[in-house]
Coordinates of C-alpha atoms in Angstrom, one line a residue:
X1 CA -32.1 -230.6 66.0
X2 CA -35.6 -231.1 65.8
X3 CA -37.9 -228.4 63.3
X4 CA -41.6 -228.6 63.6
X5 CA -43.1 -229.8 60.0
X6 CA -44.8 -226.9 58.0
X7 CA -48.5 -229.0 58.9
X8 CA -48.0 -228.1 62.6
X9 CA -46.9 -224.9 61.4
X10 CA -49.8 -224.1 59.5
X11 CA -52.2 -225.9 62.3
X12 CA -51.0 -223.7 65.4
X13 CA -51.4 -220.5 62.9
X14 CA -54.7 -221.6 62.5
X15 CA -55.9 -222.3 66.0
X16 CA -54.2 -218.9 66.8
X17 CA -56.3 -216.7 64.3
X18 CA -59.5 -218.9 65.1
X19 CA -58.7 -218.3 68.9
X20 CA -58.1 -214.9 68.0
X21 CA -61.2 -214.1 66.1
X22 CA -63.5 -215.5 68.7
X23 CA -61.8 -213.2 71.4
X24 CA -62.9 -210.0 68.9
X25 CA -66.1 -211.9 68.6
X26 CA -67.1 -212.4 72.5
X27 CA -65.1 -209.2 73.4
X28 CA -67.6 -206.1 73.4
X29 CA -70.2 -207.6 75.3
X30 CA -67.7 -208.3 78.4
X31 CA -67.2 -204.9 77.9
X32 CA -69.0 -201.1 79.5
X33 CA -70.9 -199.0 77.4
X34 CA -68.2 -196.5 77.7
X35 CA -65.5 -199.2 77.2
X36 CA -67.5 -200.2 74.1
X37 CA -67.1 -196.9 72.6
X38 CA -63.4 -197.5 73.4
X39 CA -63.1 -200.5 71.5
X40 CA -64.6 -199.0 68.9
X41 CA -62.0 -196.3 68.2
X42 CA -59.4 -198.4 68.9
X43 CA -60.2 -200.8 65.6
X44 CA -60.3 -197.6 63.8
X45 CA -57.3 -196.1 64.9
X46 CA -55.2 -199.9 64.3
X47 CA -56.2 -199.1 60.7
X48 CA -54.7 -195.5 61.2
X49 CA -51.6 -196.9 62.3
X50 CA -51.5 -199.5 59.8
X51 CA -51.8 -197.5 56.9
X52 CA -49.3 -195.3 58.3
X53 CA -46.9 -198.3 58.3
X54 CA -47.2 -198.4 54.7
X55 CA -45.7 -195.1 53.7
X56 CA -42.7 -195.8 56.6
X57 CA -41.5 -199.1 54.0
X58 CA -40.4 -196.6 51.7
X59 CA -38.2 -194.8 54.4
X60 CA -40.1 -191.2 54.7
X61 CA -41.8 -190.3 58.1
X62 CA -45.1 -187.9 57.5
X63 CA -46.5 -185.3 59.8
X64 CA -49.4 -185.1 57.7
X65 CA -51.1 -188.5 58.3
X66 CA -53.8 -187.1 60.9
X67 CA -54.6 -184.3 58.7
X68 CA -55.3 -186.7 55.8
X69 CA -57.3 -189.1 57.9
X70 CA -59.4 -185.5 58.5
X71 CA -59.6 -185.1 54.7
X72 CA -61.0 -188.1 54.7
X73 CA -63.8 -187.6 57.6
X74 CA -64.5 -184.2 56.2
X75 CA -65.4 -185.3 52.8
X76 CA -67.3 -188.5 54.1
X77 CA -69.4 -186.0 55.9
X78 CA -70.0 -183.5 53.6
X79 CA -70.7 -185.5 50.9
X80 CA -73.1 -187.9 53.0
X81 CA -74.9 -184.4 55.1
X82 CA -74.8 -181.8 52.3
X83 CA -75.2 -184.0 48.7
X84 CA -77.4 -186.6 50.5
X85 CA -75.2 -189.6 49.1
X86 CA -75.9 -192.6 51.4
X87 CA -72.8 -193.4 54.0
X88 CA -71.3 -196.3 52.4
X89 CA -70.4 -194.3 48.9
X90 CA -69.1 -191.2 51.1
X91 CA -67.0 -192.9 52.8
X92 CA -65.7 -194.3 50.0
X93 CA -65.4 -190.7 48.3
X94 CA -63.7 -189.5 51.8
X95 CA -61.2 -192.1 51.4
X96 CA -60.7 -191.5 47.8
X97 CA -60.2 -187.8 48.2
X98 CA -57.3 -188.5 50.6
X99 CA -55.8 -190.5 48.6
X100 CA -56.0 -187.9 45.9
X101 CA -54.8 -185.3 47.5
X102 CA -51.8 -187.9 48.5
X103 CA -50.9 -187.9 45.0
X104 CA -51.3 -184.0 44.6
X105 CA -49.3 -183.3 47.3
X106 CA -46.9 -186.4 46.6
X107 CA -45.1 -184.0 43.4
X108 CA -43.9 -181.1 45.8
X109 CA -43.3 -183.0 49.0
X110 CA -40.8 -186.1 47.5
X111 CA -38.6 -183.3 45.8
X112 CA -37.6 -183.8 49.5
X113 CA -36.0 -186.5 51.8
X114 CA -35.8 -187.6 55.7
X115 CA -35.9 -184.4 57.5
X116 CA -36.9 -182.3 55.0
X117 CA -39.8 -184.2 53.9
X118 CA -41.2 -184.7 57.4
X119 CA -41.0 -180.7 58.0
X120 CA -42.5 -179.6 54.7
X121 CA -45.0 -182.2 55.1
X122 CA -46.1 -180.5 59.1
X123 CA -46.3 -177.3 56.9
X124 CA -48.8 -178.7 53.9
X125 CA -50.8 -180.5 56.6
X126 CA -51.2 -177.6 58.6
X127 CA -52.0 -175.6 55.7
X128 CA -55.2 -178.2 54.6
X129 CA -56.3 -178.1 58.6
X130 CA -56.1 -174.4 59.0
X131 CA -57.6 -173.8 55.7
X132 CA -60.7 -175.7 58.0
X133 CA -61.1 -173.0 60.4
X134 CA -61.0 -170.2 57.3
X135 CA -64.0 -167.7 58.1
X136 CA -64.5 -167.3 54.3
X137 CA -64.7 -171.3 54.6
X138 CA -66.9 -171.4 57.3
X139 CA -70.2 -172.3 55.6
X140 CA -68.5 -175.5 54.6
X141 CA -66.0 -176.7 56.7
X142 CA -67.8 -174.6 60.2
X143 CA -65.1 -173.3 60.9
X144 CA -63.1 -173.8 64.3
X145 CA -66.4 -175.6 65.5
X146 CA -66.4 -178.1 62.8
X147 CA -69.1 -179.7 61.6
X148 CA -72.1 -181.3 63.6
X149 CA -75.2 -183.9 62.6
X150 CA -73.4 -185.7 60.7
X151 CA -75.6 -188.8 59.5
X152 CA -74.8 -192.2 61.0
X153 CA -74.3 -195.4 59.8
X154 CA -77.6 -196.2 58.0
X155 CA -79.6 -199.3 59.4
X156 CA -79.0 -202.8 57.5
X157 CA -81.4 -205.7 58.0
X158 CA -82.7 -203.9 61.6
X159 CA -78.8 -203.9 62.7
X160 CA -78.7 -200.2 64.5
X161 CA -75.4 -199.6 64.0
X162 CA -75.8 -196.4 66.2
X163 CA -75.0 -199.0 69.3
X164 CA -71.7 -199.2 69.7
X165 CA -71.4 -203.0 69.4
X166 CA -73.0 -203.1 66.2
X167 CA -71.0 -200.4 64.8
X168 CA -67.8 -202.2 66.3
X169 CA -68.4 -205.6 64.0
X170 CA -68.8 -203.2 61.2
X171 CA -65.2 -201.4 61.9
X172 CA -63.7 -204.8 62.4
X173 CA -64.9 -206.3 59.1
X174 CA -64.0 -203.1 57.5
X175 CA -60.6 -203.1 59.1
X176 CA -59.9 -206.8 58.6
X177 CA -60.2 -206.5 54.7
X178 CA -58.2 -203.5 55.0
X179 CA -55.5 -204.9 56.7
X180 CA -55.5 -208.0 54.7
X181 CA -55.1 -205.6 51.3
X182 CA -52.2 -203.8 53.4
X183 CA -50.9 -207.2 54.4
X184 CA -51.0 -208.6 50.5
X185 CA -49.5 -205.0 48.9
X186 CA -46.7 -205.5 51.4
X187 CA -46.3 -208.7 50.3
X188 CA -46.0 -208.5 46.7
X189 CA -43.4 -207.2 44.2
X190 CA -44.5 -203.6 45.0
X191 CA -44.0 -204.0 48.6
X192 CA -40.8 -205.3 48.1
X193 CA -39.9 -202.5 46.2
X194 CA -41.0 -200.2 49.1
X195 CA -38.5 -202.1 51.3
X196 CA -35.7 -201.8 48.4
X197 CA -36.0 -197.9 47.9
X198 CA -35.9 -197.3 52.0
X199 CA -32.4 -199.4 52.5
X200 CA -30.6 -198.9 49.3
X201 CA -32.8 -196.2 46.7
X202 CA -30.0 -195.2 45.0
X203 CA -29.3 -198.6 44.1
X204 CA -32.9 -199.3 43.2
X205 CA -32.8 -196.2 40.5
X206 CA -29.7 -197.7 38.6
X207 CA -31.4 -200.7 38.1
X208 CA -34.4 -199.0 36.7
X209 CA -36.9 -198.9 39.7
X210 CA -38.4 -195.2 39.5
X211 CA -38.5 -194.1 43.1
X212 CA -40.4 -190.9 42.6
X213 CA -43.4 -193.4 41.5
X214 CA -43.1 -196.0 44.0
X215 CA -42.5 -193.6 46.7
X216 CA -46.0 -191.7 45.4
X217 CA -47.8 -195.4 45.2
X218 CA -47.1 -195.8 49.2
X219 CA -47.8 -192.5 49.9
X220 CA -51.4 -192.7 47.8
X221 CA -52.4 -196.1 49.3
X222 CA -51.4 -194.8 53.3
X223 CA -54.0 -192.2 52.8
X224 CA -56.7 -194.0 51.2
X225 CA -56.9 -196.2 54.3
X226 CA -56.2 -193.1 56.8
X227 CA -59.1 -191.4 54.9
X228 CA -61.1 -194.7 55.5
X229 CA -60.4 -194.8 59.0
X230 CA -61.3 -190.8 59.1
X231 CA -64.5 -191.5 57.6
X232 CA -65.3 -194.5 60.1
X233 CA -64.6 -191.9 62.6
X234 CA -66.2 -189.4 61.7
X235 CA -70.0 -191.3 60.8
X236 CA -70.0 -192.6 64.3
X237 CA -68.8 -189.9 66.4
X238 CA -71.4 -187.7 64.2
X239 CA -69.3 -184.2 65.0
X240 CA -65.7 -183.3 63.9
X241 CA -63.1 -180.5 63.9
X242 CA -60.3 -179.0 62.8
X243 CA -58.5 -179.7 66.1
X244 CA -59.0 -183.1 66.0
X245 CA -56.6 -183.9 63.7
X246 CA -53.9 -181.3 65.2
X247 CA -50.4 -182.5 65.2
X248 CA -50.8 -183.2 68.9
X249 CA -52.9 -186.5 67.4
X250 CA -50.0 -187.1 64.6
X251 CA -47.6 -187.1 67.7
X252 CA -49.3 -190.0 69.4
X253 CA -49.8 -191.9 65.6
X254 CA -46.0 -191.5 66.1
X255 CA -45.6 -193.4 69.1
X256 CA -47.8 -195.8 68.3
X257 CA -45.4 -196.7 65.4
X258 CA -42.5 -196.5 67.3
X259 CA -43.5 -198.3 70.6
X260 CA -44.9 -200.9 68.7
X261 CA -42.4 -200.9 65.8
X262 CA -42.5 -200.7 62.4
X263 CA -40.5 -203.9 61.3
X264 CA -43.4 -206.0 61.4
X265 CA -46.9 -205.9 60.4
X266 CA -48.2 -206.3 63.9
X267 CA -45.6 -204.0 64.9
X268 CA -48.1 -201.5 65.2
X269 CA -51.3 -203.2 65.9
X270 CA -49.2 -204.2 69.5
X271 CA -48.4 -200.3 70.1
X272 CA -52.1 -199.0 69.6
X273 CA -53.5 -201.5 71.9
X274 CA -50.8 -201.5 74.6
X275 CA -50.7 -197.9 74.8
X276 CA -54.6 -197.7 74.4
X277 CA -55.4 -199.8 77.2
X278 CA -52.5 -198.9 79.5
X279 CA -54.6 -195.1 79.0
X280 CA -57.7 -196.4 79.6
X281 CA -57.2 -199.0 82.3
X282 CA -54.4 -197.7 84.1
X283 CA -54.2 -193.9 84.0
X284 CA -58.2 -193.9 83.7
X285 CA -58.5 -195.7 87.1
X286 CA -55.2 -193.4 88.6
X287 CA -57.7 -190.7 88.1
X288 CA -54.6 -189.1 85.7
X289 CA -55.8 -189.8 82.1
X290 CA -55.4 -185.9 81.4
X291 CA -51.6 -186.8 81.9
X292 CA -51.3 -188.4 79.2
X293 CA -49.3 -186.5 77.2
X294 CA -46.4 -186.7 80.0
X295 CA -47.2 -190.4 80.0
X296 CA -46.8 -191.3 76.6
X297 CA -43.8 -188.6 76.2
X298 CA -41.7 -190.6 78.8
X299 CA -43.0 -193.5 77.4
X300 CA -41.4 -192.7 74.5
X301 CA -38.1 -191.8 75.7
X302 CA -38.2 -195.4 77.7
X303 CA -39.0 -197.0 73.9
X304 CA -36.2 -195.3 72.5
X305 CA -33.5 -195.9 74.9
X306 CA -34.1 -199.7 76.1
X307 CA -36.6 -201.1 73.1
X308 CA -35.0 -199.5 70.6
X309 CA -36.4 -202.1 67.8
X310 CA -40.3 -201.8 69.6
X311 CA -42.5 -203.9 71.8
X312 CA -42.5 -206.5 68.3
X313 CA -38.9 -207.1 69.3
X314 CA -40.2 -208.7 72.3
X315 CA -42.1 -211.5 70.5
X316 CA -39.3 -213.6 69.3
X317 CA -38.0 -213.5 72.7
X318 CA -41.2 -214.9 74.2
X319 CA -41.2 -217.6 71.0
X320 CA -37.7 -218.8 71.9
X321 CA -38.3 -218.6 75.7
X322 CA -41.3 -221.0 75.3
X323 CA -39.8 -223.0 72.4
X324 CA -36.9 -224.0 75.3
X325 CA -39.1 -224.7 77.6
X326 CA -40.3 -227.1 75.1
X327 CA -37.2 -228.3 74.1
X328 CA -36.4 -228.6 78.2
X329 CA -39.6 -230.7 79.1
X330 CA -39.2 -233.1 76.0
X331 CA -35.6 -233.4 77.1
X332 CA -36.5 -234.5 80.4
X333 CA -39.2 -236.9 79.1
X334 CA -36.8 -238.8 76.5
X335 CA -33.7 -239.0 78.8
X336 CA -34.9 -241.9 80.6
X337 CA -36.0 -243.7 77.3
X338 CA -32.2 -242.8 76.1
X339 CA -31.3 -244.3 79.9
X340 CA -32.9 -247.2 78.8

């Protein structure tokens, strides 16, 4: 049986993410305007779901990851609008604060498991987004209404990052590092911890391994990149509010996890783009985006009952199906040498 050499390995993985990053590269300027601003929040929201991926290794599903990717935006803006600290440092505060108030709420929530923990962690995010809309709050967080002007992007060497495309390269550099930290904490002795405590914790905690702190590391890091991605959000939108981090958003996070799967790294990356552009090609052009809801609830259902393991099941499939036809056409080349 013939198995291709780790070289040829290693050169096809490099064509691919060469190929790939020129495709992101020439992408935005096939695209719209509108479609622009479309690509735009996609990058973000493939960081969303990423970091979301994170806390899932250690077994627990949140309700509370939209919410903290609010935290997140909310302190970016306040602290770039009312203290006058430049963007780049806000965000950085927005995404800290989420991940602090991960840790906070890590002490009450992971006295709870499985269904217990995803209910109690609905309640303590819809605690922190109603506490938002809070009239005695108002002259903060503005209430229902949110708040509005919040400062853009600040220009960098004439790059006006107000322009969609512009701010697109930004989010994808941002996002790439991100995902690469994700990709390398997954891939180290702390992510394989994460992996042991969600199949066997019980037997991790006889050999020593203290879940409670592991289980609080994943939860800390999730948010600190859903607070990034909140904070990316939120500095080019330039408005947000409480509803926009409702548990109506956390419900489509959730399908983007589970359409795409969560067994893989890109797991999730394939759900956010499938779904996105099956919204914004196909129902957009149908004239029926406001369906989607319906759409992505069926689609669900569909996921569940026949793709069961995620759209990332299907790539091994295609590899195997193209590594026969492979196997087929160099067949059919070397049997009339082996006639010979």
């Amino acid at each position: 049986m013939h198995k291709p050499d780790s070289h040829s390995v290693n050169l096809a993985a490099a064509f691919g993410f060469v190929l790939l990053a020129g495709v992101l590269v020439v992408l935005p300027h096939l695209l719209s305007f509108s479609q622009q601003e479309v690509l735009v929040l996609l990058v973000i929201n493939v960081l969303l779901v990423c970091s979301y991926r994170l806390l899932t290794l250690t077994g627990e599903w949140s309700l509370a990851h939209a919410v903290i990717m609010g935290v997140g935006a909310y302190t970016s803006a306040l602290v770039a609008k009312k203290l006058s600290v430049p963007v780049p440092l806000a965000m950085l505060a927005g995404a800290s604060m989420a991940g602090f108030l991960a840790f906070l709420l890590s002490f009450p929530l992971f006295r709870m498991k499985g269904f217990y923990f995803l209910i109690a962690s609905f309640a303590a995010g819809e605690v922190i987004r109603l506490s938002w809309k809070w009239s005695d709050l108002t002259f903060l967080f503005g209430g229902p209404k949110g708040i509005k002007r919040i400062p853009s992007f600040p220009d960098f060497l004439s790059i006006d990052f107000y322009e969609p495309v512009n701010y697109y390269y930004l989010c994808l550099i941002v996002v790439t590092i991100s995902l690469l930290i994700l990709y390398r904490v997954e891939k180290s002795r702390i992510g394989l911890t994460f992996h042991a405590i969600h199949w066997q914790d019980k037997l991790a905690e006889s050999v020593g391994v203290n879940t409670f702190r592991y289980r609080t590391l994943a939860f800390v890091f999730s948010a600190f990149f859903a607070g990034l991605a909140g904070a990316l959000y939120a500095h080019y939108v330039g408005a947000i509010a409480p509803n926009r981090f409702s548990v109506e958003e956390m419900v489509y996070i959730l399908i983007w996890a589970i359409v795409g799967g969560t067994a893989t790294f890109y797991g999730p990356i394939i759900g956010v783009v499938v779904l996105t552009i099956v919204n914004e090609i196909v129902l957009r052009s149908l004239g029926v985006e406001e369906m989607r809801p319906m759409f992505y609830g069926a689609l669900l259902i569909i996921a569940i009952l026949f793709l069961p393991d995620g759209l990332e099941s299907l790539v091994p499939k295609i590899k195997r199906l193209f590594g026969k036809r492979d196997k087929e056409s160099n067949g059919s080349l070397a049997s009339p040498q082996i006639a010979e």
